Coordinates of C-alpha atoms in Angstrom, one line a residue:
Chain A
M166 CA 6.8 0.1 25.9
T167 CA 4.8 0.3 28.5
E168 CA 2.2 2.6 29.0
R169 CA 2.0 4.3 32.7
P170 CA -1.3 6.0 34.2
G171 CA -1.2 9.5 33.4
D172 CA 1.0 9.8 30.6
C173 CA 0.6 8.9 27.1
T174 CA 3.3 7.8 24.6
L175 CA 5.1 10.4 22.0
G176 CA 3.0 7.5 19.4
E177 CA -0.5 8.4 21.6
A178 CA -0.4 11.9 21.2
L179 CA 0.5 11.9 17.1
I180 CA -2.6 9.2 17.1
Y181 CA -4.1 12.5 18.7
Q182 CA -2.9 15.0 16.4
I183 CA -3.6 13.2 13.3
A184 CA -7.3 12.5 14.6
R185 CA -8.7 15.6 15.3
T186 CA -8.5 17.1 12.2
I187 CA -10.6 14.1 11.0
E188 CA -14.0 15.7 10.2
D189 CA -17.5 13.7 11.2
G190 CA -19.5 12.4 8.7
I191 CA -17.2 13.1 6.0
L192 CA -15.6 10.1 4.4
A193 CA -11.8 9.3 5.1
F194 CA -9.3 6.7 3.6
H195 CA -5.9 5.8 5.9
G196 CA -4.1 3.7 3.0
F197 CA -1.6 0.9 3.7
G198 CA 1.6 1.1 5.8
S199 CA 0.0 3.8 8.5
P200 CA -0.8 2.4 11.9
L201 CA -0.5 5.8 13.2
V202 CA -3.5 6.7 10.7
Q203 CA -5.1 3.6 11.3
L204 CA -5.6 4.4 14.9
A205 CA -6.1 8.1 14.1
L206 CA -9.4 6.7 12.5
H207 CA -10.3 4.6 14.5
L208 CA -9.8 6.7 17.1
A209 CA -11.6 9.9 15.8
K210 CA -14.5 7.8 15.0
R211 CA -15.1 6.3 18.6
T212 CA -14.8 9.8 20.3
H213 CA -15.3 13.0 18.2
A214 CA -16.9 12.2 15.2
P215 CA -19.1 9.0 15.2
N216 CA -20.3 9.4 12.1
L217 CA -17.3 9.3 9.7
V218 CA -17.6 6.7 7.5
L219 CA -14.0 5.0 7.6
V220 CA -12.6 3.2 5.0
A221 CA -9.7 1.2 5.5
G222 CA -6.6 1.0 3.4
A223 CA -6.1 -1.9 1.3
T224 CA -9.5 -4.1 2.4
Y225 CA -11.2 -1.0 1.3
G226 CA -14.0 -2.5 4.1
V227 CA -16.2 0.3 5.4
N228 CA -15.8 0.9 9.1
P229 CA -14.4 -2.4 10.5
A230 CA -13.4 -3.4 13.6
P231 CA -10.6 -5.3 14.2
P232 CA -9.6 -7.7 17.4
F233 CA -5.9 -5.8 16.8
L234 CA -4.3 -3.9 14.6
T235 CA -1.9 -5.9 11.7
P236 CA 1.7 -5.0 10.8
T237 CA 0.9 -5.2 6.8
S238 CA -2.9 -4.0 5.8
N239 CA -4.9 -6.2 3.9
D240 CA -5.5 -8.8 6.4
W241 CA -8.7 -10.1 7.1
A242 CA -8.0 -8.9 11.2
M243 CA -8.3 -5.5 9.7
N244 CA -11.5 -5.9 8.2
R245 CA -13.5 -7.6 11.0
G246 CA -16.9 -6.2 11.8
A247 CA -16.8 -4.1 8.5
E248 CA -19.9 -3.0 7.2
C249 CA -19.9 -3.3 3.9
H250 CA -16.6 -3.7 0.8
L251 CA -15.9 -1.4 -1.8
S252 CA -13.7 -2.5 -4.7
I253 CA -10.8 -0.4 -5.7
D254 CA -12.0 1.3 -8.3
E255 CA -15.1 2.1 -5.9
L256 CA -13.0 4.5 -3.9
F257 CA -11.0 6.6 -6.3
D258 CA -14.0 7.0 -8.4
L259 CA -15.3 8.2 -4.6
A260 CA -12.2 10.8 -4.9
A261 CA -12.8 11.3 -8.0
A262 CA -16.1 12.4 -7.5
G263 CA -15.3 14.7 -4.4
R264 CA -17.2 12.4 -1.8
L265 CA -13.7 11.3 -0.5
G266 CA -13.3 14.0 2.6
R267 CA -10.1 13.8 4.0
M268 CA -6.8 11.7 3.0
F269 CA -3.8 10.9 4.7
L270 CA 0.1 11.1 2.8
S271 CA 3.8 11.2 3.9
G272 CA 6.7 10.8 2.7
L273 CA 10.5 10.5 2.9
Q274 CA 10.8 14.4 1.9
I275 CA 7.8 16.3 2.0
D276 CA 8.2 20.0 1.1
R277 CA 6.5 23.7 2.4
R278 CA 3.8 23.4 0.2
G279 CA 3.2 20.5 1.0
N280 CA 4.1 18.4 -1.9
L281 CA 4.9 14.5 -0.8
N282 CA 7.6 12.3 -2.5
V283 CA 8.3 8.3 -2.0
T284 CA 9.4 7.7 -5.4
R285 CA 12.2 8.6 -5.5
L286 CA 15.9 10.3 -4.2
G287 CA 18.2 11.8 -6.6
R288 CA 16.9 13.8 -9.4
E289 CA 19.3 13.2 -12.5
R290 CA 20.9 9.9 -10.7
M291 CA 18.7 7.8 -8.7
S292 CA 19.9 7.4 -5.7
L293 CA 17.0 5.3 -3.8
K294 CA 14.3 4.4 -5.1
L295 CA 11.2 4.3 -2.3
P296 CA 8.7 2.1 -2.3
G297 CA 5.8 4.0 -4.1
G298 CA 2.8 6.6 -3.5
G299 CA -0.1 3.6 -4.4
G300 CA -3.0 5.9 -4.9
G301 CA -1.7 9.1 -3.5
G302 CA -0.6 11.1 -6.3
N303 CA -4.3 10.6 -7.7
L304 CA -5.8 11.6 -4.5
S305 CA -3.5 14.7 -3.4
C306 CA -5.7 15.6 -6.7
D307 CA -9.3 14.4 -5.5
A308 CA -9.6 14.3 -1.5
R309 CA -11.0 17.1 -0.6
R310 CA -8.5 17.6 2.5
I311 CA -5.3 16.5 3.1
T312 CA -2.9 15.6 6.5
L313 CA -0.1 15.5 5.7
W314 CA 1.9 13.1 9.2
T315 CA 5.7 12.4 8.6
A316 CA 7.6 10.6 12.7
A317 CA 11.2 11.2 11.2
H318 CA 11.2 14.9 11.3
R319 CA 13.8 15.3 14.0
A320 CA 17.5 15.4 11.9
P321 CA 20.4 14.6 14.0
P322 CA 23.3 16.1 11.3
D323 CA 25.2 12.5 10.3
Q324 CA 28.9 11.2 10.6
S325 CA 29.6 14.0 8.3
G326 CA 27.9 16.2 10.1
R327 CA 25.1 16.5 7.5
R328 CA 21.5 16.6 7.8
R329 CA 18.9 14.4 5.8
F330 CA 15.6 16.4 6.3
R331 CA 12.9 14.6 5.6
L332 CA 11.0 18.5 4.8
V333 CA 12.8 19.9 2.5
E334 CA 13.3 23.1 0.9
R335 CA 12.2 20.9 -2.6
C336 CA 11.5 17.6 -3.1
D337 CA 13.2 15.5 -5.5
F338 CA 10.3 13.8 -6.9
I339 CA 6.8 15.0 -6.8
T340 CA 4.5 11.7 -5.9
S341 CA 1.8 13.8 -4.3
L342 CA 0.5 17.1 -5.1
G343 CA 0.8 19.5 -2.2
H344 CA -0.1 23.9 -2.7
G345 CA 2.2 23.7 -6.1
V346 CA 5.7 23.5 -7.2
P347 CA 7.7 27.2 -7.4
G348 CA 7.8 27.6 -10.8
G349 CA 5.8 25.7 -11.7
A350 CA 1.6 24.9 -11.6
Q351 CA -0.3 26.6 -8.6
R352 CA -3.1 24.0 -7.4
G353 CA -5.5 26.4 -7.8
R354 CA -4.7 27.1 -11.6
L355 CA -5.2 23.2 -12.0
G356 CA -9.1 22.8 -11.7
H357 CA -8.6 19.7 -8.6
I358 CA -11.6 18.9 -6.5
G359 CA -9.1 18.8 -3.8
Q360 CA -7.8 21.5 -1.9
G361 CA -4.9 20.5 -0.8
P362 CA -3.7 19.7 2.7
D363 CA -4.0 22.0 5.5
W364 CA -2.3 20.0 8.4
L365 CA 1.4 18.4 8.3
I366 CA 2.0 16.7 11.6
T367 CA 5.7 15.4 13.2
E368 CA 7.3 14.8 16.1
L369 CA 7.9 17.2 16.4
G370 CA 5.8 20.2 15.7
V371 CA 1.6 20.5 14.4
F372 CA 1.4 23.3 10.5
D373 CA -0.9 24.9 9.1
F374 CA -1.1 26.1 5.8
D375 CA -1.0 30.1 5.3
E376 CA -3.2 31.8 2.7
N377 CA -0.8 31.3 0.0
G378 CA -0.3 27.0 1.0
Q379 CA 2.6 27.7 3.2
A380 CA 3.7 25.3 6.0
R381 CA 3.7 27.3 8.9
L382 CA 4.4 26.1 12.3
A383 CA 1.6 26.2 14.9
A384 CA 2.4 23.9 17.9
L385 CA 5.0 22.6 19.6
Y386 CA 5.1 19.1 21.4
P387 CA 6.1 19.5 25.0
D388 CA 9.6 18.5 25.2
V389 CA 10.6 20.6 22.0
G390 CA 12.3 23.8 21.8
L391 CA 11.2 26.7 18.1
D392 CA 15.2 26.5 18.0
E393 CA 15.5 22.8 17.8
L394 CA 12.7 22.5 15.4
R395 CA 14.1 24.8 13.6
A396 CA 17.1 22.9 13.4
S397 CA 15.8 19.7 12.0
T398 CA 13.8 21.3 8.7
G399 CA 14.8 22.0 5.5
F400 CA 13.2 25.5 4.8
E401 CA 12.8 29.2 6.6
L402 CA 10.5 27.9 9.8
V403 CA 7.5 30.7 9.9
A404 CA 5.3 30.0 13.2
R405 CA 2.3 31.4 13.9
D406 CA 2.5 34.6 16.3
D407 CA 0.1 32.4 18.4
L408 CA 2.6 29.6 18.6
A409 CA 0.5 27.2 21.1
S410 CA 2.1 23.7 22.8
I411 CA -0.2 20.3 20.6
P412 CA -3.3 19.3 22.9
L413 CA -2.7 16.3 24.7
P414 CA -5.1 13.2 25.0
T415 CA -7.5 12.1 27.7
A416 CA -6.8 9.1 29.4
E417 CA -9.6 7.3 27.8
M418 CA -7.6 8.4 24.5
A419 CA -5.3 6.7 24.8
A420 CA -7.1 3.8 26.7
C421 CA -8.8 3.2 23.3
I422 CA -5.6 3.2 21.4
R423 CA -3.9 0.6 23.8
A424 CA -7.1 -1.7 23.7
L425 CA -6.8 -1.6 19.3
D426 CA -2.7 -2.0 19.0
P427 CA -1.7 -4.4 21.7
L428 CA 1.1 -5.3 19.5
R429 CA 1.9 -1.8 19.8
I430 CA 2.6 -1.8 15.6
H431 CA 2.1 1.4 15.5
E432 CA 5.4 2.0 17.0
R433 CA 7.6 0.5 14.5
E434 CA 6.8 4.1 12.8
L435 CA 8.7 5.5 15.5
R436 CA 12.8 6.0 16.0
P437 CA 13.5 4.0 19.3
E438 CA 14.9 7.6 21.0
D439 CA 11.1 8.6 20.1
R440 CA 9.6 5.4 21.5
A441 CA 10.3 6.3 25.3
R442 CA 8.9 10.2 25.3
R443 CA 6.1 10.3 27.5
F444 CA 3.3 13.3 27.7
E445 CA 1.1 14.1 30.7
L446 CA -2.2 13.3 29.4
E447 CA -5.1 15.6 29.8
A448 CA -7.0 15.9 32.7
Chain B
M231 CA -7.9 -5.2 -30.3
N232 CA -9.7 -8.6 -30.7
V233 CA -9.2 -10.6 -27.4
P234 CA -9.6 -14.1 -27.3
L235 CA -13.3 -15.0 -25.0
H236 CA -11.9 -18.5 -23.0
T237 CA -14.0 -21.5 -24.0
Q238 CA -13.2 -24.9 -23.5
P239 CA -14.2 -26.9 -20.9
D240 CA -11.7 -28.3 -18.7
K241 CA -9.0 -25.8 -18.2
L242 CA -7.4 -28.0 -15.7
T243 CA -3.9 -28.1 -15.5
D244 CA -1.0 -27.8 -13.3
L245 CA 1.9 -25.4 -12.7
P246 CA 4.0 -26.3 -15.2
G247 CA 0.7 -25.8 -17.9
L248 CA -0.5 -22.5 -15.5
A249 CA 3.1 -20.8 -16.6
A250 CA 3.4 -22.1 -20.1
H251 CA 1.3 -20.1 -20.6
V252 CA 3.5 -16.8 -20.3
S253 CA 6.0 -16.1 -22.0
A254 CA 9.7 -13.9 -21.4
G255 CA 9.5 -10.1 -22.0
D256 CA 5.1 -11.0 -21.0
C257 CA 2.8 -7.6 -19.6
V258 CA 1.8 -9.3 -16.3
A259 CA -0.1 -8.5 -13.8
V260 CA 0.3 -10.3 -10.4
G261 CA -3.7 -10.2 -8.4
G262 CA -3.3 -10.1 -4.8
G263 CA -2.0 -7.4 -3.0
L264 CA 0.6 -6.2 0.2
S265 CA 0.4 -9.7 2.0
W266 CA -2.7 -10.8 0.4
R267 CA -3.2 -13.8 -1.8
E268 CA -0.2 -13.2 -4.4
P269 CA -0.3 -16.0 -6.6
M270 CA 3.1 -16.9 -5.5
A271 CA 3.7 -20.6 -7.0
V272 CA 2.9 -19.6 -10.0
L273 CA 6.0 -17.0 -9.5
R274 CA 7.9 -19.6 -8.1
E275 CA 7.2 -22.0 -10.8
L276 CA 8.4 -18.8 -13.6
V277 CA 12.1 -18.3 -11.1
R278 CA 12.2 -22.2 -12.1
R279 CA 11.9 -22.3 -15.5
R280 CA 13.3 -18.8 -15.9
V281 CA 10.6 -17.1 -17.6
G282 CA 12.7 -13.3 -17.6
G283 CA 12.2 -10.1 -19.2
L284 CA 8.6 -9.3 -17.6
R285 CA 6.9 -6.4 -17.9
L286 CA 4.8 -5.7 -14.3
I287 CA 2.0 -3.3 -14.0
G288 CA -0.2 -3.4 -10.5
S289 CA -1.3 -1.3 -7.7
A290 CA 0.4 -2.4 -3.6
H291 CA 2.4 -5.3 -3.5
G292 CA 5.5 -6.3 -1.6
I293 CA 7.2 -10.2 -1.5
D294 CA 5.9 -11.3 -5.6
V295 CA 7.5 -7.8 -7.6
D296 CA 10.1 -8.4 -4.8
L297 CA 11.0 -12.2 -5.4
L298 CA 11.0 -11.3 -9.5
C299 CA 13.5 -8.8 -9.1
G300 CA 15.0 -11.3 -7.0
A301 CA 15.4 -14.0 -9.2
G302 CA 16.0 -11.2 -12.1
L303 CA 13.3 -12.2 -14.6
V304 CA 12.2 -8.1 -13.7
A305 CA 12.4 -5.9 -17.4
A306 CA 10.5 -2.5 -15.9
S307 CA 7.9 -2.2 -13.4
G308 CA 4.8 0.2 -13.5
E309 CA 3.7 -0.9 -9.9
S310 CA 2.4 1.5 -7.5
Y311 CA 4.5 0.4 -4.5
V312 CA 6.4 -2.1 -3.2
G313 CA 7.4 -3.0 0.0
F314 CA 7.0 -4.7 3.4
E315 CA 5.1 -2.0 5.0
Q316 CA 6.0 -0.9 8.2
D317 CA 6.1 -4.6 9.1
F318 CA 9.8 -4.6 7.5
G319 CA 10.7 -1.9 5.3
M320 CA 11.5 -1.4 1.6
A321 CA 11.5 -4.4 -0.4
P322 CA 15.6 -4.6 -0.9
N323 CA 15.1 -7.0 -4.2
Y324 CA 13.1 -4.5 -6.1
R325 CA 15.3 -1.4 -4.9
R326 CA 18.1 -2.9 -5.9
A327 CA 17.0 -3.7 -9.3
C328 CA 15.8 -0.2 -9.5
E329 CA 19.1 1.7 -8.5
S330 CA 21.5 -0.6 -10.5
G331 CA 19.0 0.1 -13.9
A332 CA 18.6 -3.6 -14.3
V333 CA 14.2 -2.4 -13.9
A334 CA 12.8 0.2 -15.6
V335 CA 11.2 2.4 -13.1
E336 CA 7.5 2.9 -14.6
D337 CA 5.8 4.1 -11.1
N338 CA 2.1 4.6 -11.5
C339 CA -0.9 5.4 -9.6
C340 CA -3.7 3.0 -8.2
Y341 CA -6.3 5.1 -10.0
T342 CA -4.9 5.8 -13.1
L343 CA -4.0 2.6 -13.3
V344 CA -8.2 1.7 -13.1
Q345 CA -8.6 3.8 -15.8
Q346 CA -6.5 2.5 -17.8
L347 CA -7.8 -0.9 -17.3
R348 CA -11.1 0.4 -17.4
A349 CA -10.4 1.7 -21.4
A350 CA -9.0 -1.7 -22.4
I351 CA -12.1 -3.3 -21.1
A352 CA -13.9 -1.0 -22.0
G353 CA -12.2 -1.1 -25.7
L354 CA -11.1 2.5 -25.8
P355 CA -8.2 3.5 -26.7
F356 CA -7.7 5.7 -23.6
M357 CA -10.1 7.1 -21.0
P358 CA -10.1 10.7 -19.4
M359 CA -9.0 11.4 -16.0
R360 CA -8.6 14.6 -13.2
S361 CA -6.2 13.8 -11.2
M362 CA -2.0 13.7 -11.6
R363 CA -1.8 16.9 -13.1
G364 CA 1.2 18.5 -11.0
T365 CA 2.7 15.0 -10.1
G366 CA 5.9 14.0 -11.5
F367 CA 3.9 11.5 -12.7
M368 CA 2.6 13.5 -15.8
D369 CA 6.7 13.5 -17.1
L370 CA 7.4 10.4 -16.0
H371 CA 4.7 8.8 -18.5
P372 CA 5.6 11.3 -21.6
E373 CA 2.1 8.8 -22.8
F374 CA -0.3 10.7 -20.6
K375 CA -2.2 13.2 -22.7
T376 CA -3.7 16.3 -21.5
L377 CA -7.0 17.4 -23.2
R378 CA -9.8 20.6 -23.0
C379 CA -13.2 19.0 -22.6
P380 CA -15.1 19.8 -25.4
Y381 CA -18.5 20.0 -22.7
T382 CA -16.9 21.8 -19.5
G383 CA -13.9 23.3 -20.9
E384 CA -11.4 22.1 -18.0
E385 CA -8.3 20.8 -18.8
L386 CA -8.2 16.3 -17.6
V387 CA -5.4 13.8 -18.1
L388 CA -6.2 10.9 -21.4
V389 CA -4.6 7.7 -19.7
P390 CA -4.5 5.1 -22.8
A391 CA -6.1 1.2 -22.3
L392 CA -3.4 -1.1 -20.9
R393 CA -4.0 -4.7 -22.1
P394 CA -1.7 -7.2 -20.0
D395 CA -0.6 -9.9 -21.8
V396 CA -1.5 -12.5 -19.1
A397 CA -3.5 -12.0 -15.1
I398 CA -1.7 -14.4 -13.3
L399 CA -4.2 -14.9 -9.9
H400 CA -4.2 -17.0 -7.1
A401 CA -8.2 -17.6 -5.6
Q402 CA -9.5 -19.8 -2.9
Y403 CA -12.1 -21.9 -4.8
G404 CA -12.2 -22.3 -8.9
D405 CA -14.4 -25.4 -11.1
A406 CA -12.6 -27.2 -13.7
H407 CA -14.7 -24.9 -16.4
G408 CA -12.7 -21.4 -15.2
N409 CA -14.6 -19.9 -12.8
L410 CA -13.1 -18.5 -9.9
R411 CA -13.9 -17.3 -6.7
I412 CA -12.4 -14.7 -4.3
E413 CA -13.8 -14.3 -0.9
G414 CA -12.4 -11.1 1.0
P415 CA -11.0 -7.8 -1.0
P416 CA -10.2 -8.7 -4.7
V417 CA -7.9 -5.2 -4.7
A418 CA -7.6 -5.6 -8.5
D419 CA -8.0 -9.0 -9.6
V420 CA -11.2 -8.3 -11.1
L421 CA -10.3 -5.8 -13.6
F422 CA -6.7 -7.2 -14.4
A423 CA -9.1 -10.4 -15.3
K424 CA -11.0 -8.6 -17.5
A425 CA -8.3 -6.5 -19.2
S426 CA -6.2 -9.6 -19.9
R427 CA -5.8 -11.2 -22.6
R428 CA -5.0 -14.7 -20.9
V429 CA -5.4 -15.0 -17.3
I430 CA -3.5 -17.9 -15.5
A431 CA -5.0 -19.1 -11.5
T432 CA -4.1 -21.3 -8.9
V433 CA -6.7 -21.7 -6.7
E434 CA -7.0 -24.2 -2.8
Q435 CA -9.4 -26.1 -4.0
I436 CA -11.5 -27.3 -7.5
L437 CA -14.9 -27.4 -6.9
P438 CA -18.2 -28.7 -8.8
T439 CA -20.2 -26.3 -11.8
D440 CA -23.1 -26.4 -9.2
R441 CA -21.7 -25.8 -5.8
L442 CA -19.5 -22.0 -7.1
A443 CA -22.4 -21.2 -9.0
E444 CA -23.8 -21.6 -5.0
M445 CA -21.8 -19.6 -3.7
G446 CA -20.9 -17.2 -6.1
V447 CA -18.7 -16.7 -9.1
S448 CA -16.3 -13.4 -8.9
I449 CA -14.3 -14.2 -12.7
P450 CA -16.9 -16.2 -14.9
Y451 CA -14.8 -18.6 -16.9
F452 CA -14.7 -16.9 -20.6
Y453 CA -11.9 -15.3 -19.1
V454 CA -10.1 -17.8 -17.8
T455 CA -7.4 -19.3 -19.9
A456 CA -6.7 -22.2 -17.7
L457 CA -6.2 -22.6 -13.4
A458 CA -4.4 -25.4 -11.3
E459 CA -5.3 -27.0 -8.1
V460 CA -2.5 -26.1 -5.7
P461 CA -3.2 -25.8 -1.5
H462 CA -1.2 -23.2 0.2
G463 CA -0.3 -21.7 -3.9
A464 CA -0.3 -18.1 -2.2
H465 CA 2.6 -19.0 0.9
P466 CA 4.0 -16.6 2.3
T467 CA 0.7 -14.5 1.8
A468 CA -2.5 -14.8 3.6
C469 CA -5.2 -16.8 1.8
Y470 CA -8.0 -16.5 4.4
P471 CA -9.5 -18.7 5.4
F472 CA -7.0 -21.1 4.9
Y473 CA -4.1 -19.3 6.0
A474 CA -2.8 -16.7 7.7
Y475 CA 0.3 -14.7 6.3
D476 CA 3.5 -16.4 7.4
R477 CA 5.5 -13.6 9.1
R478 CA 7.9 -15.5 9.9
H479 CA 9.1 -17.3 6.4
T480 CA 9.0 -13.5 5.0
A481 CA 10.9 -12.8 7.6
E482 CA 13.7 -14.7 7.0
Y483 CA 12.7 -14.1 3.3
Y484 CA 13.4 -10.4 4.1
R485 CA 16.5 -11.0 5.9
L486 CA 18.3 -13.2 3.5
A487 CA 17.2 -10.4 0.8
A488 CA 18.6 -7.6 2.6
Q489 CA 21.7 -9.5 2.6
G490 CA 22.2 -8.6 -1.5
A491 CA 21.7 -10.4 -4.0
E492 CA 24.0 -13.3 -3.9
A493 CA 22.5 -14.2 -0.5
F494 CA 19.2 -13.9 -1.4
R495 CA 20.2 -16.2 -4.6
E496 CA 21.8 -18.8 -2.8
G497 CA 20.3 -18.6 0.8
Y498 CA 16.6 -18.4 -0.4
L499 CA 16.6 -18.8 -4.1
Q500 CA 18.3 -21.9 -4.2
T501 CA 16.3 -23.6 -0.8
Y502 CA 13.0 -22.4 -1.8
V503 CA 12.6 -22.5 -5.3
H504 CA 15.8 -24.0 -7.3
D505 CA 15.6 -27.0 -5.0
C506 CA 11.9 -27.9 -4.8
P507 CA 11.1 -29.1 -8.1
T508 CA 7.6 -29.2 -7.0
E509 CA 5.2 -27.4 -4.6
A510 CA 5.2 -30.2 -2.2
D511 CA 9.0 -30.0 -1.8
Y512 CA 8.2 -26.1 -1.0
L513 CA 5.7 -26.9 1.8
R514 CA 8.2 -29.8 2.9
A515 CA 10.8 -26.6 3.1
I516 CA 8.9 -24.2 4.1
G517 CA 8.3 -26.2 7.7
G518 CA 5.9 -28.8 6.0
P519 CA 2.6 -30.1 8.3
A520 CA 3.5 -28.1 11.8
S521 CA 4.2 -24.4 10.0
L522 CA 0.8 -25.6 8.1
E523 CA -1.3 -26.4 11.0
R524 CA -0.1 -23.0 13.0
L525 CA -0.9 -20.4 10.1
A526 CA -4.9 -22.2 10.4
S527 CA -4.8 -21.1 13.4
W528 CA -5.3 -18.4 12.9
Q529 CA -9.4 -19.5 13.6
E530 CA -9.5 -20.6 17.1
S531 CA -9.2 -17.8 19.0
P532 CA -8.6 -13.7 18.5
E533 CA -5.0 -14.5 20.8
S534 CA -4.0 -17.4 18.6
W535 CA -4.3 -15.2 15.7
R536 CA -2.3 -11.8 17.2
A537 CA 0.4 -14.7 18.3
L538 CA 1.0 -14.7 14.6
Y539 CA 2.2 -11.4 14.4
D540 CA 4.9 -11.9 17.4

């Protein structure tokens, strides 16, 4: 997709929503297979979070300056310019000791309490084997805070009229822990270091979590209506009273993303129809 | 426990010599990760020799595990991720094998695996950790136990030592004694080497021991059972600084794997493994010197590097 001056793409708006959840001065890790998150970390570091300790997924390079984003994460291009390197055990030790400020997780199923499934569909009988969660199961417990995200919230009906929700009432398997399971152990009782997810960012809206650990719609994209979003959500939607429109990036931020990802790798995470969505840039 | 030290002065062999150290039913740790430094030449040799019933453990993997699944050599997968990231998506052979029940699904998490390997390295029966409680992994792995910490009173998870029968690695450099030097991200290779009973490795180049010592050794020789010089032994994954990821070949692999088990066997395994009795034959089949030069062109400029991903 070619960019036009004066507007940004859905991908760029999504990257900005994720970047806004990243605090300055923390250590954050982007894992692998998530170009939207990779770019969000680089954008945050180049804008509001210059003291971010950016640990690249797969290479474990610290504060790299990749010449371009590659379609796979464990590539020397992603490692270029890194100040130093961690080993796999070192990164996970940092998390276990409470030093990982924020982690980013996605799944094929995400429930209202922020639990994720990337392991399997089907409870009794496996209907689909998913790739697995990497270190997400550990980091969902150990990282101080979690940003959840998906670029596939929209759930259009299939040929038989059935909607396959990404945001579900209940996950078939819990690969990564959110705020606990109905009828099961709640996060607060498990004594994990991490506080659980505080944001859920999708291509339709941005959710925060209330004091009971339930996802709550906080902002909508300018081209999405509440009814449309409700129809794509597998659990009962609760919206904040002060429901807002998502903040949009500035021209400088969009330019930063375009420079980092000349191959537009991040658009592979978006559905084709979403790649055409455009929003006016913030002045 | 009795983990052997490998002290023989000359460990150089060839691919069949390496593969002879892997037996049907072994617990195998494959080095590298995703599209980086996977020991593909050894895996192809295992396919040629049909060494089956393997139990795999690892962190984030892709074409390596998918190839072994497509060849029917895998009995169980304890990986934490198997896929082709956003580049191509889910791993077709792995998926089919798991969904049909041919491969037992024993998914793990990265840090859990690290702690299990550390227990083996330290000669301990288990390691404690805090994470995972509340996730499905506790049910998937009944061998994980919980314990009230005698010092703090908090609940911890105990994960048992995991000692692979064999680790299969690919490194840039090695010497005849078995010292290995890995450049770039080591992923879990060092942990795998220290935890496993046997380590077999291919390297891009064998160097004199004094030269390797100057460069720095990542894995000391006494962990390593045998090694062989196999240039391009990680193809189609990357092994910088020698060559980048072969996205073009991986796309062909993926296309055939996605068409079904039979299309993969006849289209890919037959063409690139069974009809290529040696790695020299394989390198000819993937396009010979022109392909290899293209993959080495990443060094010329950021533009030529980028062009490899178009």
